[in-house]
Amino acid sequence: PADVIALPFSDEQQTVHLGASRVGEKALEAGEVAVFVVAGGQATRLGVDVPKGTLKITPVKHKSIFRHHAEKVLALSRRYGRPIPFYIMTSESNDAPTRQFFEKNDYFGLKPDNVFFFQQEMMPALDFDGKLVLDAKDHIFTSPNGHGGSIFSLKRSGALDDMKRRGIRYIFYFQVDNVLIKIADPIFLGFHIQEQAEMSAKVTPKRDPEEKVGVICRAGGKTKVIEYSDLLDEQRYATNPDGSIRFSAGNIAIHIFNTDFVERLNAQQHSLPFHIAEKAIPYLTPEGKLVRPRKKNGLKFEMFVFDALCQAKNTVIMEVDRNEEFAPVKNAEGEDSPHTARDLMVRLHTKWLIDSGAVVPLDAEGKVTGPIEISPLFALDANEVKRKLPLGYEVKPPLYLGP
């Protein structure tokens, strides 16, 4: 198991986290932090073919995922008195509609020169005979090169040079579909800076041994992610003396990189490996007819961003509460769906209100009796809610607290 900074329960731990937060806040006030979102996917698993960030997600105002994130960046910029640049990696398939969505919505209050779009690079696929695949008479099939490709797209697009010109030292990385993301979390930043880390990661304890998430651990003297499919059963089901899962540090794709570290990875040849995935790939028949197979017929090649962890000289692995920081939108229904994400947003905002001394109507199961939404432009956390609402504030759902 990797060394993990656990959730703070004791007063002593709370004090350590508070000290880290102050370090992170100084970096934000100094303009040394950039926000970087990986947003190259289409929402095809959700039944629509649009950039995932354009989906309506918030429980009361039905704001898009992009707007929700952009308002957090804007609120942080106002809190720390510095514009925080927002870098958005798109893909070949969704770059134009993503840019148009931001332009149509006036960048959600952000200044356009502080929003930097760039495309992820593509990789050709192979069929099982090792041949390139045509999907048109004059076009080789390609697909995105994985979220690990973001390391190299930052450099090739000019985004990394733009960061260095702005004096950015730390890049806060996340994936667009996590609607509970605590963007540029100063506690996480602070631990990263204090430990002189080059790359860091947030984790949550696995729900159970079978949960399909990579596990951050130590192997060969290095911190790395082992994919769930690569864990042996004896490791997957191993337990600690108290019965808890031994390898439980589930990777949730929230990272901090140093800009110098990204520069070094780009200077090395083949610094991240390609992973092979068997997929169903559209292809042309010899007669020129396009076929979209249902069965796997070829190989795609992807890089994973977490493979960079083992190349960092120092790392920080920090545990967080998944109910407060991790609500991915992956599936149309069931687990990790828009419904579960909205429910987690309502639960978190309800908790903020209760912690602030508000009177919240709850049902027999302890759930609020209607939807609640707190705009990032009103409050980014429970402490800000407490400062802005009078003690005993009476909540009457549906409730929206905004600017």
Coordinates of C-alpha atoms in Angstrom, one line a residue:
P1 CA 0.0 0.0 0.0
A2 CA 1.1 3.6 -0.7
D3 CA 1.6 6.1 2.0
V4 CA -1.6 8.1 2.1
I5 CA -2.5 11.3 3.9
A6 CA -5.7 10.2 5.7
L7 CA -8.8 12.2 6.2
P8 CA -8.4 14.4 9.3
F9 CA -10.3 13.3 12.4
S10 CA -8.2 14.4 15.4
D11 CA -7.5 18.1 16.3
E12 CA -3.9 17.5 15.5
Q13 CA -4.7 16.2 12.0
Q14 CA -7.0 19.2 11.4
T15 CA -4.2 21.5 12.3
V16 CA -1.9 19.9 9.8
H17 CA -4.5 20.2 7.1
L18 CA -5.0 23.8 8.0
G19 CA -1.3 24.5 7.7
A20 CA -1.3 22.9 4.2
S21 CA -4.3 25.0 3.2
R22 CA -2.4 28.2 4.0
V23 CA 0.5 27.1 1.8
G24 CA -1.9 26.3 -1.1
E25 CA -3.7 29.6 -0.7
K26 CA -0.4 31.5 -1.0
A27 CA 0.3 29.7 -4.3
L28 CA -3.2 30.7 -5.5
E29 CA -2.7 34.3 -4.4
A30 CA 0.7 34.4 -6.2
G31 CA -0.9 33.3 -9.5
E32 CA 1.1 30.0 -9.6
V33 CA -1.8 27.7 -10.2
A34 CA -3.6 26.7 -13.5
V35 CA -6.7 24.6 -13.9
F36 CA -6.7 21.9 -16.5
V37 CA -9.7 19.8 -17.5
V38 CA -9.7 16.8 -19.8
A39 CA -12.9 17.2 -21.9
G40 CA -12.4 15.3 -25.1
G41 CA -15.3 12.8 -24.8
Q42 CA -18.7 12.7 -26.3
A43 CA -21.7 11.7 -24.2
T44 CA -22.5 8.7 -26.4
R45 CA -22.9 6.4 -23.3
L46 CA -25.6 8.8 -22.1
G47 CA -27.6 8.5 -25.3
V48 CA -26.5 11.8 -27.0
D49 CA -23.6 12.7 -29.2
V50 CA -22.5 16.1 -27.8
P51 CA -19.5 17.2 -25.8
K52 CA -20.1 15.8 -22.3
G53 CA -19.4 19.2 -20.7
T54 CA -22.5 20.7 -22.4
L55 CA -24.9 18.4 -20.6
K56 CA -27.3 20.0 -18.1
I57 CA -26.5 18.7 -14.7
T58 CA -27.3 20.9 -11.7
P59 CA -30.5 20.0 -9.7
V60 CA -32.4 23.4 -9.7
K61 CA -31.0 25.7 -12.5
H62 CA -30.0 22.8 -14.8
K63 CA -26.6 24.4 -15.6
S64 CA -24.3 22.6 -17.9
I65 CA -21.2 20.8 -16.5
F66 CA -19.0 23.3 -18.2
R67 CA -20.8 26.2 -16.6
H68 CA -20.6 24.6 -13.2
H69 CA -16.8 24.2 -13.5
A70 CA -16.3 27.6 -15.0
E71 CA -18.2 29.2 -12.1
K72 CA -15.9 27.5 -9.7
V73 CA -12.9 28.8 -11.5
L74 CA -14.4 32.3 -11.5
A75 CA -15.3 32.1 -7.8
L76 CA -11.7 31.0 -7.0
S77 CA -10.3 33.9 -9.0
R78 CA -12.3 36.3 -7.1
R79 CA -11.5 34.7 -3.7
Y80 CA -7.7 34.9 -4.3
G81 CA -7.6 38.1 -6.2
R82 CA -6.0 36.6 -9.3
P83 CA -7.4 35.3 -12.6
I84 CA -6.9 31.5 -12.6
P85 CA -6.3 30.4 -16.2
F86 CA -8.5 27.6 -17.4
Y87 CA -7.1 25.1 -19.9
I88 CA -9.6 22.8 -21.7
M89 CA -8.4 19.8 -23.7
T90 CA -10.9 18.8 -26.4
S91 CA -10.7 16.2 -29.1
E92 CA -11.0 16.1 -32.9
S93 CA -14.7 15.2 -32.6
N94 CA -15.8 17.8 -30.1
D95 CA -13.4 20.8 -30.4
A96 CA -15.6 23.0 -32.5
P97 CA -18.8 22.5 -30.6
T98 CA -17.0 23.0 -27.3
R99 CA -15.5 26.3 -28.4
Q100 CA -18.9 27.4 -29.8
F101 CA -20.6 26.6 -26.5
F102 CA -18.2 28.8 -24.5
E103 CA -18.5 31.6 -27.1
K104 CA -22.3 31.4 -27.1
N105 CA -22.4 31.7 -23.3
D106 CA -19.8 34.5 -23.0
Y107 CA -17.4 32.1 -21.4
F108 CA -19.6 32.0 -18.3
G109 CA -18.1 35.2 -16.9
L110 CA -14.4 34.2 -17.5
K111 CA -12.3 36.5 -19.7
P112 CA -11.7 34.7 -23.1
D113 CA -7.9 35.3 -22.9
N114 CA -7.8 33.3 -19.7
V115 CA -9.5 30.3 -21.4
F116 CA -7.1 28.1 -23.5
F117 CA -8.6 25.4 -25.8
F118 CA -6.4 22.8 -27.4
Q119 CA -7.0 19.4 -29.0
Q120 CA -5.9 16.0 -27.8
E121 CA -3.8 14.1 -30.3
M122 CA -5.1 11.0 -32.2
M123 CA -3.6 7.5 -32.7
P124 CA -4.3 5.1 -35.6
A125 CA -5.7 1.7 -34.7
L126 CA -4.8 -1.7 -36.1
D127 CA -6.9 -4.7 -37.0
F128 CA -6.0 -8.1 -35.5
D129 CA -3.7 -8.7 -38.5
G130 CA -1.6 -5.6 -37.6
K131 CA -2.9 -3.5 -40.5
L132 CA -4.1 0.1 -40.4
V133 CA -7.9 0.5 -40.7
L134 CA -9.6 2.7 -43.3
D135 CA -12.9 4.3 -42.3
A136 CA -13.2 6.2 -45.6
K137 CA -11.5 5.7 -48.9
D138 CA -9.1 8.6 -48.1
H139 CA -8.9 8.4 -44.3
I140 CA -7.2 6.1 -41.7
F141 CA -9.3 5.5 -38.6
T142 CA -7.9 7.2 -35.5
S143 CA -9.0 7.6 -31.9
P144 CA -7.9 9.8 -29.0
N145 CA -4.5 8.7 -27.5
G146 CA -5.8 8.5 -24.0
H147 CA -5.7 11.0 -21.1
G148 CA -2.0 10.3 -20.7
G149 CA -1.6 12.1 -24.1
S150 CA -2.6 15.3 -22.3
I151 CA 1.0 15.5 -21.0
F152 CA 2.3 15.9 -24.5
S153 CA -0.6 17.9 -25.9
L154 CA 0.1 20.5 -23.3
K155 CA 3.5 21.0 -24.8
R156 CA 2.7 20.6 -28.5
S157 CA -0.3 22.9 -28.4
G158 CA 1.6 25.8 -26.8
A159 CA -0.5 25.6 -23.5
L160 CA 2.6 24.7 -21.5
D161 CA 4.5 27.7 -22.9
D162 CA 1.5 29.9 -22.1
M163 CA 1.5 28.6 -18.5
K164 CA 5.2 29.4 -18.1
R165 CA 4.7 32.8 -19.5
R166 CA 2.1 33.4 -16.8
G167 CA 4.4 32.2 -14.0
I168 CA 2.4 28.9 -13.5
R169 CA 4.2 26.3 -11.4
Y170 CA 1.4 23.9 -10.6
I171 CA -1.3 22.4 -12.8
F172 CA -4.5 21.1 -11.2
Y173 CA -5.8 18.3 -13.4
F174 CA -9.3 16.7 -13.5
Q175 CA -11.8 15.0 -15.8
V176 CA -14.8 16.9 -17.0
D177 CA -17.4 14.5 -15.8
N178 CA -16.7 14.8 -12.1
V179 CA -19.3 17.3 -11.0
L180 CA -18.2 17.4 -7.4
I181 CA -14.6 18.3 -8.1
K182 CA -13.0 20.6 -5.6
I183 CA -11.1 22.7 -8.1
A184 CA -7.6 23.8 -7.1
D185 CA -8.1 22.5 -3.6
P186 CA -5.7 24.6 -1.4
I187 CA -5.2 21.7 1.1
F188 CA -4.1 19.3 -1.7
L189 CA -2.0 22.0 -3.3
G190 CA -0.4 22.8 0.1
F191 CA 0.6 19.2 0.8
H192 CA 2.0 18.9 -2.7
I193 CA 4.1 22.0 -2.3
Q194 CA 5.3 21.1 1.2
E195 CA 6.5 17.7 0.2
Q196 CA 8.2 19.1 -2.9
A197 CA 6.2 16.7 -5.0
E198 CA 6.3 16.7 -8.8
M199 CA 3.0 14.8 -9.2
S200 CA 0.2 14.1 -6.7
A201 CA -3.1 12.3 -6.6
K202 CA -6.3 12.1 -4.6
V203 CA -7.8 8.8 -3.7
T204 CA -10.9 7.4 -2.0
P205 CA -11.2 4.1 -0.2
K206 CA -12.6 1.4 -2.5
R207 CA -16.3 0.5 -1.9
D208 CA -15.4 -3.2 -2.0
P209 CA -12.6 -5.4 -3.4
E210 CA -14.5 -5.8 -6.7
E211 CA -14.8 -2.0 -7.5
K212 CA -13.3 -1.4 -10.9
V213 CA -10.8 1.4 -10.1
G214 CA -7.1 1.4 -10.3
V215 CA -5.2 1.2 -6.9
I216 CA -2.3 3.5 -6.0
C217 CA 0.4 1.5 -4.3
R218 CA 4.1 1.1 -3.9
A219 CA 5.8 -1.3 -6.3
G220 CA 9.6 -1.6 -6.9
G221 CA 10.2 1.3 -4.6
K222 CA 8.0 3.6 -6.7
T223 CA 4.4 5.0 -6.4
K224 CA 2.2 3.7 -9.2
V225 CA -1.3 2.8 -10.2
I226 CA -2.1 -0.9 -10.7
E227 CA -5.2 -1.4 -12.8
Y228 CA -8.0 -3.4 -11.1
S229 CA -7.7 -6.0 -13.8
D230 CA -4.0 -6.5 -13.0
L231 CA -4.4 -7.1 -9.3
L232 CA -4.0 -10.8 -8.3
D233 CA -6.9 -12.2 -6.3
E234 CA -4.6 -12.5 -3.2
Q235 CA -4.0 -8.7 -3.5
R236 CA -7.6 -7.8 -4.4
Y237 CA -9.1 -9.5 -1.3
A238 CA -6.2 -8.9 1.1
T239 CA -7.3 -7.3 4.3
N240 CA -5.7 -5.4 7.2
P241 CA -5.9 -6.8 10.8
D242 CA -9.1 -4.7 11.4
G243 CA -10.8 -6.3 8.3
S244 CA -10.4 -3.2 6.0
I245 CA -9.2 -3.7 2.4
R246 CA -5.4 -3.6 2.3
F247 CA -5.1 -2.2 -1.2
S248 CA -7.9 0.3 -1.0
A249 CA -6.5 3.6 -2.4
G250 CA -8.8 4.0 -5.4
N251 CA -7.6 6.4 -8.0
I252 CA -10.2 9.1 -9.0
A253 CA -8.2 11.0 -11.7
I254 CA -7.5 14.1 -9.7
H255 CA -3.9 15.2 -9.9
I256 CA -1.4 18.1 -9.5
F257 CA 1.6 18.3 -11.9
N258 CA 4.5 20.7 -11.7
T259 CA 5.1 22.5 -15.0
D260 CA 8.8 21.5 -14.8
F261 CA 7.7 17.8 -14.5
V262 CA 5.5 18.0 -17.6
E263 CA 8.5 19.7 -19.4
R264 CA 10.8 16.8 -18.4
L265 CA 8.3 14.1 -19.5
N266 CA 8.1 15.8 -22.9
A267 CA 11.9 15.9 -23.2
Q268 CA 12.2 12.1 -22.7
Q269 CA 11.6 9.6 -25.5
H270 CA 8.6 7.4 -24.8
S271 CA 8.2 8.6 -21.2
L272 CA 4.6 7.0 -21.0
P273 CA 3.8 3.6 -22.4
F274 CA 0.9 2.8 -24.7
H275 CA -1.8 0.4 -23.4
I276 CA -3.6 -1.8 -25.8
A277 CA -7.4 -2.1 -25.8
E278 CA -9.5 -4.5 -27.9
K279 CA -12.3 -2.5 -29.4
A280 CA -15.0 -2.6 -32.2
I281 CA -13.6 -0.4 -34.9
P282 CA -15.5 0.8 -38.0
Y283 CA -13.9 -0.3 -41.3
L284 CA -14.3 -0.3 -45.0
T285 CA -14.9 -3.5 -46.9
P286 CA -12.9 -4.1 -50.1
E287 CA -16.1 -2.9 -51.9
G288 CA -15.9 0.4 -50.1
K289 CA -18.8 -0.1 -47.7
L290 CA -18.5 1.2 -44.1
V291 CA -19.2 -1.5 -41.5
R292 CA -19.7 -0.7 -37.8
P293 CA -19.1 -4.0 -36.1
R294 CA -20.6 -5.0 -32.7
K295 CA -17.7 -7.4 -31.9
K296 CA -14.2 -6.4 -31.1
N297 CA -12.1 -6.4 -34.3
G298 CA -9.0 -4.3 -33.6
L299 CA -6.6 -2.7 -31.3
K300 CA -6.6 0.9 -30.0
F301 CA -3.6 2.5 -28.3
E302 CA -3.9 4.8 -25.2
M303 CA -1.6 6.4 -22.7
F304 CA -2.8 6.8 -19.1
V305 CA -1.9 9.9 -17.2
F306 CA -1.3 8.0 -13.9
D307 CA 1.6 6.2 -15.5
A308 CA 3.6 9.4 -14.9
L309 CA 3.3 8.9 -11.1
C310 CA 6.2 6.4 -11.0
Q311 CA 8.5 8.9 -12.7
A312 CA 7.9 11.7 -10.2
K313 CA 10.8 12.2 -7.7
N314 CA 8.2 12.9 -4.9
T315 CA 4.5 12.3 -4.8
V316 CA 1.6 13.1 -2.4
I317 CA -1.3 10.7 -2.2
M318 CA -4.2 12.3 -0.3
E319 CA -7.5 10.6 0.8
V320 CA -10.8 12.4 0.4
D321 CA -14.4 11.7 1.0
R322 CA -15.9 10.4 -2.2
N323 CA -19.4 11.8 -1.3
E324 CA -17.9 15.3 -1.2
E325 CA -15.5 15.2 -4.1
F326 CA -16.3 12.4 -6.6
A327 CA -19.5 12.2 -8.6
P328 CA -18.6 11.1 -12.2
V329 CA -21.2 11.1 -14.9
K330 CA -20.5 8.0 -17.0
N331 CA -23.7 6.1 -17.6
A332 CA -27.3 7.0 -18.6
E333 CA -28.8 5.1 -15.7
G334 CA -27.8 3.4 -12.4
E335 CA -24.4 4.0 -10.8
D336 CA -22.4 7.0 -11.9
S337 CA -25.3 8.5 -13.8
P338 CA -26.7 12.1 -14.0
H339 CA -29.2 11.0 -11.4
T340 CA -26.6 9.9 -8.9
A341 CA -24.5 12.9 -9.5
R342 CA -27.4 15.3 -8.9
D343 CA -28.3 13.4 -5.7
L344 CA -24.7 13.7 -4.4
M345 CA -24.7 17.5 -5.2
V346 CA -28.0 17.9 -3.2
R347 CA -26.6 15.9 -0.3
L348 CA -23.4 17.9 -0.2
H349 CA -25.2 21.3 -0.3
T350 CA -27.7 20.1 2.3
K351 CA -24.7 19.2 4.5
W352 CA -23.3 22.7 4.0
L353 CA -26.6 24.3 5.1
I354 CA -27.0 22.1 8.1
D355 CA -23.4 22.8 9.2
S356 CA -24.0 26.5 8.8
G357 CA -26.9 26.3 11.3
A358 CA -29.7 26.4 8.7
V359 CA -33.1 24.7 9.3
V360 CA -33.5 22.1 6.6
P361 CA -36.7 20.0 6.2
L362 CA -35.7 16.3 6.1
D363 CA -37.8 13.2 5.4
A364 CA -37.9 10.0 7.4
E365 CA -34.7 8.8 5.7
G366 CA -32.8 12.0 6.6
K367 CA -32.9 13.4 3.0
V368 CA -34.0 16.9 2.1
T369 CA -37.5 17.1 0.9
G370 CA -36.7 18.8 -2.4
P371 CA -33.8 19.9 -4.7
I372 CA -31.2 22.3 -3.4
E373 CA -28.4 24.0 -5.4
I374 CA -25.7 26.4 -4.2
S375 CA -23.9 28.2 -7.0
P376 CA -20.1 28.3 -6.7
L377 CA -20.5 32.1 -7.1
F378 CA -22.5 32.1 -3.8
A379 CA -20.2 29.7 -1.9
L380 CA -17.5 27.3 -2.6
D381 CA -17.7 25.5 0.8
A382 CA -19.5 25.2 4.1
N383 CA -17.6 28.0 5.7
E384 CA -18.6 30.4 3.0
V385 CA -22.3 29.4 3.4
K386 CA -22.0 30.0 7.2
R387 CA -20.6 33.5 6.7
K388 CA -23.3 34.5 4.2
L389 CA -26.5 33.0 5.8
P390 CA -28.1 34.1 9.1
L391 CA -28.1 31.5 11.9
G392 CA -31.4 29.6 11.7
Y393 CA -32.0 30.3 8.0
E394 CA -35.1 28.4 7.0
V395 CA -34.7 26.3 3.9
K396 CA -37.7 25.9 1.6
P397 CA -37.0 23.5 -1.3
P398 CA -36.6 23.9 -4.2
L399 CA -33.8 26.3 -3.2
Y400 CA -31.2 28.0 -5.3
L401 CA -28.6 30.2 -3.7
G402 CA -26.7 32.3 -6.3
P403 CA -25.1 35.6 -6.8

